[in-house]
PDB file of C-alpha atoms in Angstrom:
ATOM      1  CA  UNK T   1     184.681 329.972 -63.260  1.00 81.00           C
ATOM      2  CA  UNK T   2     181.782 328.177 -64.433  1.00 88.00           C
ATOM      3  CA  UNK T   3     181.841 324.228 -65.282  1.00 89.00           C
ATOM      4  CA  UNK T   4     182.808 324.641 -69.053  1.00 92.00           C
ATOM      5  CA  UNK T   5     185.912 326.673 -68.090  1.00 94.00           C
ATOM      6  CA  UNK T   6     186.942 324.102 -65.747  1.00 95.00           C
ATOM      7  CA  UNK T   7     186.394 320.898 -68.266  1.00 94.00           C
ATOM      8  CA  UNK T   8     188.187 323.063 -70.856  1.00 95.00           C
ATOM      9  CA  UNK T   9     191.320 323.420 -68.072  1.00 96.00           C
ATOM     10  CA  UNK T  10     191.246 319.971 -67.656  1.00 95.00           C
ATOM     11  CA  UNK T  11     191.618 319.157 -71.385  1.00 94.00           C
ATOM     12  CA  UNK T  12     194.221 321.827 -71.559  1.00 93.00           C
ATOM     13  CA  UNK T  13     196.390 319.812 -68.741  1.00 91.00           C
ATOM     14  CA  UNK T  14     195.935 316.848 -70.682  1.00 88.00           C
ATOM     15  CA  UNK T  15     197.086 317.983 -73.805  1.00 88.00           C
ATOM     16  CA  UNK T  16     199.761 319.473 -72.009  1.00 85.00           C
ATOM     17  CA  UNK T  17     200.767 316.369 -70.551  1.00 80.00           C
ATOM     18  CA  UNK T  18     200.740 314.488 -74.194  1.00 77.00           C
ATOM     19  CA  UNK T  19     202.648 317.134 -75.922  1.00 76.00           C
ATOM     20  CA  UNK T  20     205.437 316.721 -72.934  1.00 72.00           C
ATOM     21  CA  UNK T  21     205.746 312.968 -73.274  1.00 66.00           C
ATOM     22  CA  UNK T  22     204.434 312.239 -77.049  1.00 58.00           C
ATOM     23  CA  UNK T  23     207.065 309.588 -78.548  1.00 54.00           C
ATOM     24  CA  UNK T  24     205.474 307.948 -81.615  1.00 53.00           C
ATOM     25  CA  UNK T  25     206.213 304.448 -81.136  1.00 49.00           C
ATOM     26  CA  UNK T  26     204.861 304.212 -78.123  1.00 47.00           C
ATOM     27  CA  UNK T  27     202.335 306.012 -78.737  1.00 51.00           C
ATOM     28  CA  UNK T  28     201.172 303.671 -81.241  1.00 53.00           C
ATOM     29  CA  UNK T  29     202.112 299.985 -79.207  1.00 45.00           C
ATOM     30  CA  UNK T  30     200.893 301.306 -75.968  1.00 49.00           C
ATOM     31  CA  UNK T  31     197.854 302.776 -74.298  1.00 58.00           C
ATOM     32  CA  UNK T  32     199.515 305.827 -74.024  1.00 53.00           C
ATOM     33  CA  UNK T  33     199.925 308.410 -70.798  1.00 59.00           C
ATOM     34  CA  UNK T  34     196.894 308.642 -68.853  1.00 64.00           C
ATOM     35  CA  UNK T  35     195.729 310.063 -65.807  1.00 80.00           C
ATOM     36  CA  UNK T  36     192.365 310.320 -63.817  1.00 90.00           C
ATOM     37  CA  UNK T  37     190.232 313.178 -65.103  1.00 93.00           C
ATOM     38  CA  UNK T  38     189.760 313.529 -60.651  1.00 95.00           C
ATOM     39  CA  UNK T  39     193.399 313.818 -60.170  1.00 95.00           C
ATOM     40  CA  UNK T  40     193.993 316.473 -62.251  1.00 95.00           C
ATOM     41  CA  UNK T  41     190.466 318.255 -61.238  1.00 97.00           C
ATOM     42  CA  UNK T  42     192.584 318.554 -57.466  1.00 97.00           C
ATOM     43  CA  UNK T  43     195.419 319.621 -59.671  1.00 96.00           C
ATOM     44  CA  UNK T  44     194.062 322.560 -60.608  1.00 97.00           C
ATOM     45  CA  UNK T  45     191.506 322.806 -57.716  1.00 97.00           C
ATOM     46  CA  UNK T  46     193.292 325.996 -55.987  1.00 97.00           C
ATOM     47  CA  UNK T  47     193.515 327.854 -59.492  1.00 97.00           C
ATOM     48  CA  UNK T  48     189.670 326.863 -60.381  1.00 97.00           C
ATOM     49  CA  UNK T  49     188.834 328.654 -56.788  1.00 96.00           C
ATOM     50  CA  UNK T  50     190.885 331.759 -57.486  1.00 95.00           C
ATOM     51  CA  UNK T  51     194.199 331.187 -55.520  1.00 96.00           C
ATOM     52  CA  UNK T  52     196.977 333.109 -56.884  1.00 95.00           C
ATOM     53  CA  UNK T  53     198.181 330.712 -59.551  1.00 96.00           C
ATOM     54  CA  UNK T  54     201.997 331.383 -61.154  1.00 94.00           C
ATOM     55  CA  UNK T  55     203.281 330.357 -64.111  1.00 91.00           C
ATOM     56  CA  UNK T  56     205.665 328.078 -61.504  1.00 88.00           C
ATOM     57  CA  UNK T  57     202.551 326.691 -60.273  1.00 92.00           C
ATOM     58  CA  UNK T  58     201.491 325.522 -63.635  1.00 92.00           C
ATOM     59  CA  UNK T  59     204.391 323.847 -64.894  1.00 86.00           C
ATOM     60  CA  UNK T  60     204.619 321.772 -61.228  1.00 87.00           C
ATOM     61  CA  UNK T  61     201.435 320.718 -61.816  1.00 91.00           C
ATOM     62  CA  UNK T  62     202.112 319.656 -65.133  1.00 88.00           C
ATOM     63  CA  UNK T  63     205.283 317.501 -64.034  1.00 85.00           C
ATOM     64  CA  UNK T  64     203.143 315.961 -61.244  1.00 89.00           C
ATOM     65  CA  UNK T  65     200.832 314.611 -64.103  1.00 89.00           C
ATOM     66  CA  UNK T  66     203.294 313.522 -65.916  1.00 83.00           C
ATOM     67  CA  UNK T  67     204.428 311.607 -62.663  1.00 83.00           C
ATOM     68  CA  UNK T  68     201.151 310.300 -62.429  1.00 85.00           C
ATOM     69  CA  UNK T  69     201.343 308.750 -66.167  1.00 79.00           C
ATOM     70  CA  UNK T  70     204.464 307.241 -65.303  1.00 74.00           C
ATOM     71  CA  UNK T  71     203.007 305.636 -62.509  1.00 75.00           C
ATOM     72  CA  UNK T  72     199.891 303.890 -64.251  1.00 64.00           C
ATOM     73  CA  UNK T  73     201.747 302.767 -66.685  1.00 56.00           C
ATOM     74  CA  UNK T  74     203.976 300.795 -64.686  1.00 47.00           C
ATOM     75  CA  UNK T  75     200.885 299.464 -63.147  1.00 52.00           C
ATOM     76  CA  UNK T  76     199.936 298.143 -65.908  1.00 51.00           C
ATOM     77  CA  UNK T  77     202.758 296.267 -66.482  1.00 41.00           C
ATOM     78  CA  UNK T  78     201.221 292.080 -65.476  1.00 47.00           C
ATOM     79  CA  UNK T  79     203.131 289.644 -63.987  1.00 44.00           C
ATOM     80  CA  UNK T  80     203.541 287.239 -66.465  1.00 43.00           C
ATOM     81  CA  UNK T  81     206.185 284.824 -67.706  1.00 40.00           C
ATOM     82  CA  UNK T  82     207.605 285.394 -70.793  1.00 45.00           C
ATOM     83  CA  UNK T  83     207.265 289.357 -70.597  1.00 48.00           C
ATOM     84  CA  UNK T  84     205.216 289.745 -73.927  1.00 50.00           C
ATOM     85  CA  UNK T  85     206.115 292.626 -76.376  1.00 47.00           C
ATOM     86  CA  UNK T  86     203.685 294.880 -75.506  1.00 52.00           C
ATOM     87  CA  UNK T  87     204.492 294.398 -71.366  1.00 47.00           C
ATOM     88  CA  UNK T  88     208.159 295.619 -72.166  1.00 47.00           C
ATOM     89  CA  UNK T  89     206.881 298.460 -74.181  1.00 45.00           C
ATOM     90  CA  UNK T  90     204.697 299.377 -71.322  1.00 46.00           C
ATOM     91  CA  UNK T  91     207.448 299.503 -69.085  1.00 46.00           C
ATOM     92  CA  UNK T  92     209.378 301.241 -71.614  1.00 44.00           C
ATOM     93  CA  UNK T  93     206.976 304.361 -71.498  1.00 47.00           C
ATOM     94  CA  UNK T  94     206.858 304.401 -67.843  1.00 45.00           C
ATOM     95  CA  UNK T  95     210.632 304.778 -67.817  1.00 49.00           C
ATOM     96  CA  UNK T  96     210.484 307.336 -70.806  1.00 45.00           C
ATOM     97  CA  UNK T  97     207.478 309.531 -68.860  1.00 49.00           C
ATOM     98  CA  UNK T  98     209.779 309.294 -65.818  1.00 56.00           C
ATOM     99  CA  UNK T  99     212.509 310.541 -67.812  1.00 57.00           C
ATOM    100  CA  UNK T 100     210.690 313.410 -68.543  1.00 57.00           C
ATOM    101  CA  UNK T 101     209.278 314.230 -65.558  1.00 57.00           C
ATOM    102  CA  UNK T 102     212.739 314.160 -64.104  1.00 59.00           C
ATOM    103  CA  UNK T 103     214.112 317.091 -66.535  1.00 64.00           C
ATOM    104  CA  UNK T 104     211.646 319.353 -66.310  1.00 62.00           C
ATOM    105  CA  UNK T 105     212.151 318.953 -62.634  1.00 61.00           C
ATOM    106  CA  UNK T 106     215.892 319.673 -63.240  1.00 61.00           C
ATOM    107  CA  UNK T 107     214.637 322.471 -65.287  1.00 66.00           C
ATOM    108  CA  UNK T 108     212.533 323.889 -63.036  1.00 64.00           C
ATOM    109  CA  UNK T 109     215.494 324.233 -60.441  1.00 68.00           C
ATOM    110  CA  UNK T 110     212.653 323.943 -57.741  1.00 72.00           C
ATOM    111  CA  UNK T 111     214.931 322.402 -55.347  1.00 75.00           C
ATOM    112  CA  UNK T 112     212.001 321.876 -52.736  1.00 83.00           C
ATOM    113  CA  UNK T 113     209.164 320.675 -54.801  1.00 81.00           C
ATOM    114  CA  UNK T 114     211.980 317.705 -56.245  1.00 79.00           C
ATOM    115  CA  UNK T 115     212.516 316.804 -52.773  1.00 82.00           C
ATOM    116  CA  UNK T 116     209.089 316.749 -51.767  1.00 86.00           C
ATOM    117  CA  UNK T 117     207.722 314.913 -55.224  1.00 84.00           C
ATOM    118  CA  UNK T 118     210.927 312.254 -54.804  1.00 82.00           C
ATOM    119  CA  UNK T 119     209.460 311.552 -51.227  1.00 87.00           C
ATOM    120  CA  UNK T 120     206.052 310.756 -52.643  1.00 88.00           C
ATOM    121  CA  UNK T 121     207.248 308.260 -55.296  1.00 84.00           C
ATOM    122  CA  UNK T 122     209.058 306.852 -52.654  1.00 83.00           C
ATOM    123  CA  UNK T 123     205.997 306.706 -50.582  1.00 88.00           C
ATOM    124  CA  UNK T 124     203.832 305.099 -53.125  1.00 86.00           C
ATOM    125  CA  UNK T 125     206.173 302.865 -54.457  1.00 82.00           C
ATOM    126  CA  UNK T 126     206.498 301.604 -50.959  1.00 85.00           C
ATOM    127  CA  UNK T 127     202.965 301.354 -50.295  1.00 86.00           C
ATOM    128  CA  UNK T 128     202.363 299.499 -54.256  1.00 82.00           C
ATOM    129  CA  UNK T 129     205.568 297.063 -53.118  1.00 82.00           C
ATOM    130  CA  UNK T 130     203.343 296.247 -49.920  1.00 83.00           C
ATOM    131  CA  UNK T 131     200.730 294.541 -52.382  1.00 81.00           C
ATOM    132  CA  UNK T 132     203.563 291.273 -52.535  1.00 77.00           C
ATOM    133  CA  UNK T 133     204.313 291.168 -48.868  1.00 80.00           C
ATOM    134  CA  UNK T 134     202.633 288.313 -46.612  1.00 80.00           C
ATOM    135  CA  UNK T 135     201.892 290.119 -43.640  1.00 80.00           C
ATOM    136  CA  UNK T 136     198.431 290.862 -42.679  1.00 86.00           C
ATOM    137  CA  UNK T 137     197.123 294.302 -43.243  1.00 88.00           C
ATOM    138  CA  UNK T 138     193.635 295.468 -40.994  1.00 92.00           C
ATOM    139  CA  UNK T 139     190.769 297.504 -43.257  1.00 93.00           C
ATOM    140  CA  UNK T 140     192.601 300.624 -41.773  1.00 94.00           C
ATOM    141  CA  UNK T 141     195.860 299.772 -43.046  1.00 93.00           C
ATOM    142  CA  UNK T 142     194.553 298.742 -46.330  1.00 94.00           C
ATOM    143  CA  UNK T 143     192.950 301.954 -46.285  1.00 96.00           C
ATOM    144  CA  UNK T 144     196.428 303.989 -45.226  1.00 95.00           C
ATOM    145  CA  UNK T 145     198.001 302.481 -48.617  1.00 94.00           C
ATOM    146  CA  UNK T 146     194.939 303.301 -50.893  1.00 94.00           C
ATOM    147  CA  UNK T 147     195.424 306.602 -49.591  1.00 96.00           C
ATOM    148  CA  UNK T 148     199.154 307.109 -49.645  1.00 95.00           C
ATOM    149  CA  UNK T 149     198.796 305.931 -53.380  1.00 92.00           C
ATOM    150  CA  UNK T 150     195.796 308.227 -54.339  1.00 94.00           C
ATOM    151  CA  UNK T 151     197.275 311.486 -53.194  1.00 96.00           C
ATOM    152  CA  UNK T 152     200.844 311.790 -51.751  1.00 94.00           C
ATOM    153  CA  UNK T 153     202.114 313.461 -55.154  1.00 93.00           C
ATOM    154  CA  UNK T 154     199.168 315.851 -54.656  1.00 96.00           C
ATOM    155  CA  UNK T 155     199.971 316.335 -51.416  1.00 96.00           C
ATOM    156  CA  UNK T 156     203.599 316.887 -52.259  1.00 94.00           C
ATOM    157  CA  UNK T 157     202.046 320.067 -54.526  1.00 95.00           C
ATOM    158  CA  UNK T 158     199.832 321.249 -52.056  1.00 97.00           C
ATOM    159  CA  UNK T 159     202.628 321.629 -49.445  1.00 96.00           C
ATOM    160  CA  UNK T 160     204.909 323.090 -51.819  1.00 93.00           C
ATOM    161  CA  UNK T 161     202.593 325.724 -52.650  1.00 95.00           C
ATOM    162  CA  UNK T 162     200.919 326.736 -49.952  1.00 96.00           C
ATOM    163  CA  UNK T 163     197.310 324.389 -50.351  1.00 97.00           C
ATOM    164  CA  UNK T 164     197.483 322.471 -47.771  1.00 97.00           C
ATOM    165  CA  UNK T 165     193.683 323.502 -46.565  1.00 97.00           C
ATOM    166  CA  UNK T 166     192.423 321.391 -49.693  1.00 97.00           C
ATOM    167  CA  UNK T 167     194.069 318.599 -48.440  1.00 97.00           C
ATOM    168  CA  UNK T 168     191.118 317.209 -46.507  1.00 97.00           C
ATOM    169  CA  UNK T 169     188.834 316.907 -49.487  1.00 97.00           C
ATOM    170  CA  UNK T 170     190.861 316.088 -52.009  1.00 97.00           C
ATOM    171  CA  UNK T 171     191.856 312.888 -49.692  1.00 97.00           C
ATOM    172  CA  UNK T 172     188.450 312.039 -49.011  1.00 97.00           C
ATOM    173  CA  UNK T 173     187.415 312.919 -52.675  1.00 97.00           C
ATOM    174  CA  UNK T 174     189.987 310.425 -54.054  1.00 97.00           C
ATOM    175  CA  UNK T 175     189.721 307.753 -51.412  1.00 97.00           C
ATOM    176  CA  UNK T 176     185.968 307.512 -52.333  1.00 96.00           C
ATOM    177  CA  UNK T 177     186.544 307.463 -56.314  1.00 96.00           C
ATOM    178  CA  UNK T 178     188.858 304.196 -55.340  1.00 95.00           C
ATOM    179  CA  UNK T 179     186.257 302.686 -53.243  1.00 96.00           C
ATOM    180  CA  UNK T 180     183.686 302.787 -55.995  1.00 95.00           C
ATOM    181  CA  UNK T 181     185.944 301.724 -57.968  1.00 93.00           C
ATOM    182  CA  UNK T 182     187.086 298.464 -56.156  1.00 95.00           C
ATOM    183  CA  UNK T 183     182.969 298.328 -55.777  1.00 94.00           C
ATOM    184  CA  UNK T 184     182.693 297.857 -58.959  1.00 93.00           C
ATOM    185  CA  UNK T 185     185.400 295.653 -59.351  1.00 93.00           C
ATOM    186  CA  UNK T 186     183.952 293.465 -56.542  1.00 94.00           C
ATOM    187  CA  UNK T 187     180.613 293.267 -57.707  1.00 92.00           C
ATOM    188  CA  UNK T 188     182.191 292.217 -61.751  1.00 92.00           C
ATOM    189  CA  UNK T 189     184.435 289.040 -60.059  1.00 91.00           C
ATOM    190  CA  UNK T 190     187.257 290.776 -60.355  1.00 88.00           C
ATOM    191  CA  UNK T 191     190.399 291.339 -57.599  1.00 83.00           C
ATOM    192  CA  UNK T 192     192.484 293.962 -57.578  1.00 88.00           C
ATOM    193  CA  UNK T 193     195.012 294.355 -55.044  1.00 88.00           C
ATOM    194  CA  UNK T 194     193.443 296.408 -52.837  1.00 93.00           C
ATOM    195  CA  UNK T 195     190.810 293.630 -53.013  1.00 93.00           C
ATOM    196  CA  UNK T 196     193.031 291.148 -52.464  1.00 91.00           C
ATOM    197  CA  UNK T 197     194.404 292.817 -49.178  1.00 92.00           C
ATOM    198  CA  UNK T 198     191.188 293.184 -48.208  1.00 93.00           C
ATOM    199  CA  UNK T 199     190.132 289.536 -48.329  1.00 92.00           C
ATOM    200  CA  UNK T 200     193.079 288.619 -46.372  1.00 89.00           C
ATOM    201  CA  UNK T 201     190.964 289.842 -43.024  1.00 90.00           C
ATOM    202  CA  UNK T 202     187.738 290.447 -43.830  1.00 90.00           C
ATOM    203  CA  UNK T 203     187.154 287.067 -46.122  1.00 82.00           C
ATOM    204  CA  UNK T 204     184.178 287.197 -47.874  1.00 89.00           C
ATOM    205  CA  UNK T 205     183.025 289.556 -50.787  1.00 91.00           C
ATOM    206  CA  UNK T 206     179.987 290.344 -49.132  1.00 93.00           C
ATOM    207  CA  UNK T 207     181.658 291.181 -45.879  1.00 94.00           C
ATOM    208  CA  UNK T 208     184.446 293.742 -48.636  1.00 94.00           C
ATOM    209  CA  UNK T 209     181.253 295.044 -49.862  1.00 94.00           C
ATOM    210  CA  UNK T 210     179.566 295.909 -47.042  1.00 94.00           C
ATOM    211  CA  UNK T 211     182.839 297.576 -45.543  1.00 96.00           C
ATOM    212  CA  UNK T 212     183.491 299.363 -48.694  1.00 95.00           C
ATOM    213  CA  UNK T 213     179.676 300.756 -48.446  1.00 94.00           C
ATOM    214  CA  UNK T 214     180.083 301.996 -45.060  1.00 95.00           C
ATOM    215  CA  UNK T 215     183.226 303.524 -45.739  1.00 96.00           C
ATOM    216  CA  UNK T 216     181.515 305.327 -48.767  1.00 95.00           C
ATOM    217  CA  UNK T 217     178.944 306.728 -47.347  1.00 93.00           C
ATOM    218  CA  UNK T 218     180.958 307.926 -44.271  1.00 95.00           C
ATOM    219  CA  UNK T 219     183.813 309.525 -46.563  1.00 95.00           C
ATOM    220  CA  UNK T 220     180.463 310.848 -48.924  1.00 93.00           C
ATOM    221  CA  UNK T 221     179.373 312.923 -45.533  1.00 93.00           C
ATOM    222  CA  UNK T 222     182.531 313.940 -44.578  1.00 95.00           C
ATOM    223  CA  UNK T 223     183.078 315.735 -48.081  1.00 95.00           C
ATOM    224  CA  UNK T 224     179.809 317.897 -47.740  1.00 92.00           C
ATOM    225  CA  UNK T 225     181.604 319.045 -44.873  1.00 93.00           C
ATOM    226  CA  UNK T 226     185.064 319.150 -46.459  1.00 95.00           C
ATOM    227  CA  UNK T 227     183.692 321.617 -49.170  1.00 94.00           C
ATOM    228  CA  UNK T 228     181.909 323.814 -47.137  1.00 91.00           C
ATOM    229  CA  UNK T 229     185.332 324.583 -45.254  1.00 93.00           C
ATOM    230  CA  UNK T 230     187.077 325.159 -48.354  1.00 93.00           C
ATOM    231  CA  UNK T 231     184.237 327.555 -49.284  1.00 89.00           C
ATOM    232  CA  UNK T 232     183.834 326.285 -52.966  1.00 92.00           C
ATOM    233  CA  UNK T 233     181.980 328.492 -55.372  1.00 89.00           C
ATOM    234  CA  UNK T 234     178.408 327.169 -56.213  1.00 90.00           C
ATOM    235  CA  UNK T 235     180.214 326.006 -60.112  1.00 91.00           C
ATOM    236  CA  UNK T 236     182.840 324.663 -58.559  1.00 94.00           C
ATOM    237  CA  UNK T 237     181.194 322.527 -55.906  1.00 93.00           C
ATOM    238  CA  UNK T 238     178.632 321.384 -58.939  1.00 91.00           C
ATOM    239  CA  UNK T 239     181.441 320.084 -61.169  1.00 93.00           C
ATOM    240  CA  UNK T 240     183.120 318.422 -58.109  1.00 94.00           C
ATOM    241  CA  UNK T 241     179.501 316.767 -56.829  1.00 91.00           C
ATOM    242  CA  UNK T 242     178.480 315.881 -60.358  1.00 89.00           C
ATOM    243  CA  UNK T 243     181.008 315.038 -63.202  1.00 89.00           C
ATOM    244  CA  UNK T 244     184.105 314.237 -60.788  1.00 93.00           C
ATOM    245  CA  UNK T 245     182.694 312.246 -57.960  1.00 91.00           C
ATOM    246  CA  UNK T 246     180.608 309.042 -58.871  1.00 80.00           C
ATOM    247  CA  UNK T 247     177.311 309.097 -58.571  1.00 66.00           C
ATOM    248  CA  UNK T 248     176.468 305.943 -56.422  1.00 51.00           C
ATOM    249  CA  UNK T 249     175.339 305.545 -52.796  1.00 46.00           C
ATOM    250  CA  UNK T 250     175.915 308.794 -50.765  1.00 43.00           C
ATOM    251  CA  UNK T 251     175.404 310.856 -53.849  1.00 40.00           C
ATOM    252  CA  UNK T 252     172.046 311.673 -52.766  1.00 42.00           C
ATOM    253  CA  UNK T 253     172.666 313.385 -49.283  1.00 41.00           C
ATOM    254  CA  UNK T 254     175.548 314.634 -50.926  1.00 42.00           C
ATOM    255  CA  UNK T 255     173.300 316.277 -53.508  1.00 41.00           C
ATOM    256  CA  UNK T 256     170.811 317.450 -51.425  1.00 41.00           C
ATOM    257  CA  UNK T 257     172.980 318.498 -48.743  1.00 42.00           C
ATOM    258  CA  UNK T 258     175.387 320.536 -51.203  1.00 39.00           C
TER     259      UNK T 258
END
């Protein structure tokens, strides 16, 4: 499958995902359902490298992005006093995606992957209810939660169906999009709460950033490895090196060594 193919899958999920949770109004008052172009690249990672892929496989894909549209719009719900029209609107369509999510689950009548994907929300909801707690959490704890959030509905899929040897890379993958993210967010002034966790212990930005950078290139090392295990076709591992992983820091020993 060469890199067109795979961009053109990824725009088919996403219009799949619109067409499931399309409700006018909101549509037009809100941002709208989104998800990361990465998260759904892992989505479909095991049908882009020629795993048997079912019809089954598809449509739990499809409710797990849905799940993740649900999510990030809840996120972007602010805290703020009074709860401005477009904030309750925003909640609104996280409450109407989850709706949805939850009948084609019921639907589906895939006992197993409902158990497994109502774990994971539990999971992340846990580790995003963590952000307003006092205690303390170390770099590696802060990193446990950025993970958990990343990819626990993904991992929910890849158990269900049998991909659990992607796991590995599609943690690391994800894990380092968020880090260049919060980068990036560092470096602009602003603090998200993974930021914000982060401060608690290590206390200065420049001490975040240079934690973040190690952690980047480490997790941009480990992925060369990663997708050599996996044994990724020379498109695939292209697309993953070059359009879905950022290229900053450890792209260039990633590049060279891939």
């Amino acid at each position: 499958m060469n890199g067109q193919q795979i961009q053109s899958k990824i725009i088919s999920m996403e219009i799949d995902v619109l067409k499931a949770v399309r409700q006018r109004t909101l549509d037009q008052l809100t941002e709208g359902p989104f998800v990361k172009e990465a998260r759904l690249f892992f989505l479909l990672l095991p049908f882009f490298n020629g795993e048997q892929w079912s019809d089954k496989m598809e449509s739990s894909a499809r409710t797990v992005a849905i799940v993740y549209a649900a999510l990030h719009s809840h996120d972007r719900v602010r805290e703020e006093m009074p709860i401005s029209k477009e904030q309750q609107l925003t909640v609104l369509a996280g409450d109407f995606y989850s709706g949805i999510y939850y009948q084609l689950l019921a639907e589906s009548k895939n006992i197993e992957m409902v158990q497994k994907l109502a774990t994971a929300i539990i999971q992340v909801s846990e580790k995003k209810a963590s952000f307003h707690e006092p205690a303390l959490q170390q770099p590696e704890q802060v990193e446990e939660t950025a993970t958990v959030i990343e990819t626990a509905l993904l991992n929910a899929f890849y158990e269900e169906n049998g991909f659990t040897h992607y796991k590995q890379l599609m943690e690391q993958s994800l894990l380092y999009i968020r880090y260049t993210e919060e980068l990036e967010a560092l470096k602009n002034g602003e603090f998200s709460h993974i930021l914000r966790l982060f401060s608690e212990t290590l206390i200065q930005s420049a001490f975040i950033e240079s934690w973040l950078t190690d952690r980047l290139e480490s997790l941009g090392n480990d992925i060369v490895v990663s997708i050599n295990d996996c044994e990724l076709d020379f498109e695939l591992k292209n697309v993953l090196l070059h359009q879905i992983i950022p290229h900053r820091l450890s792209v260039e020993p990633l590049t060279r060594e891939g």
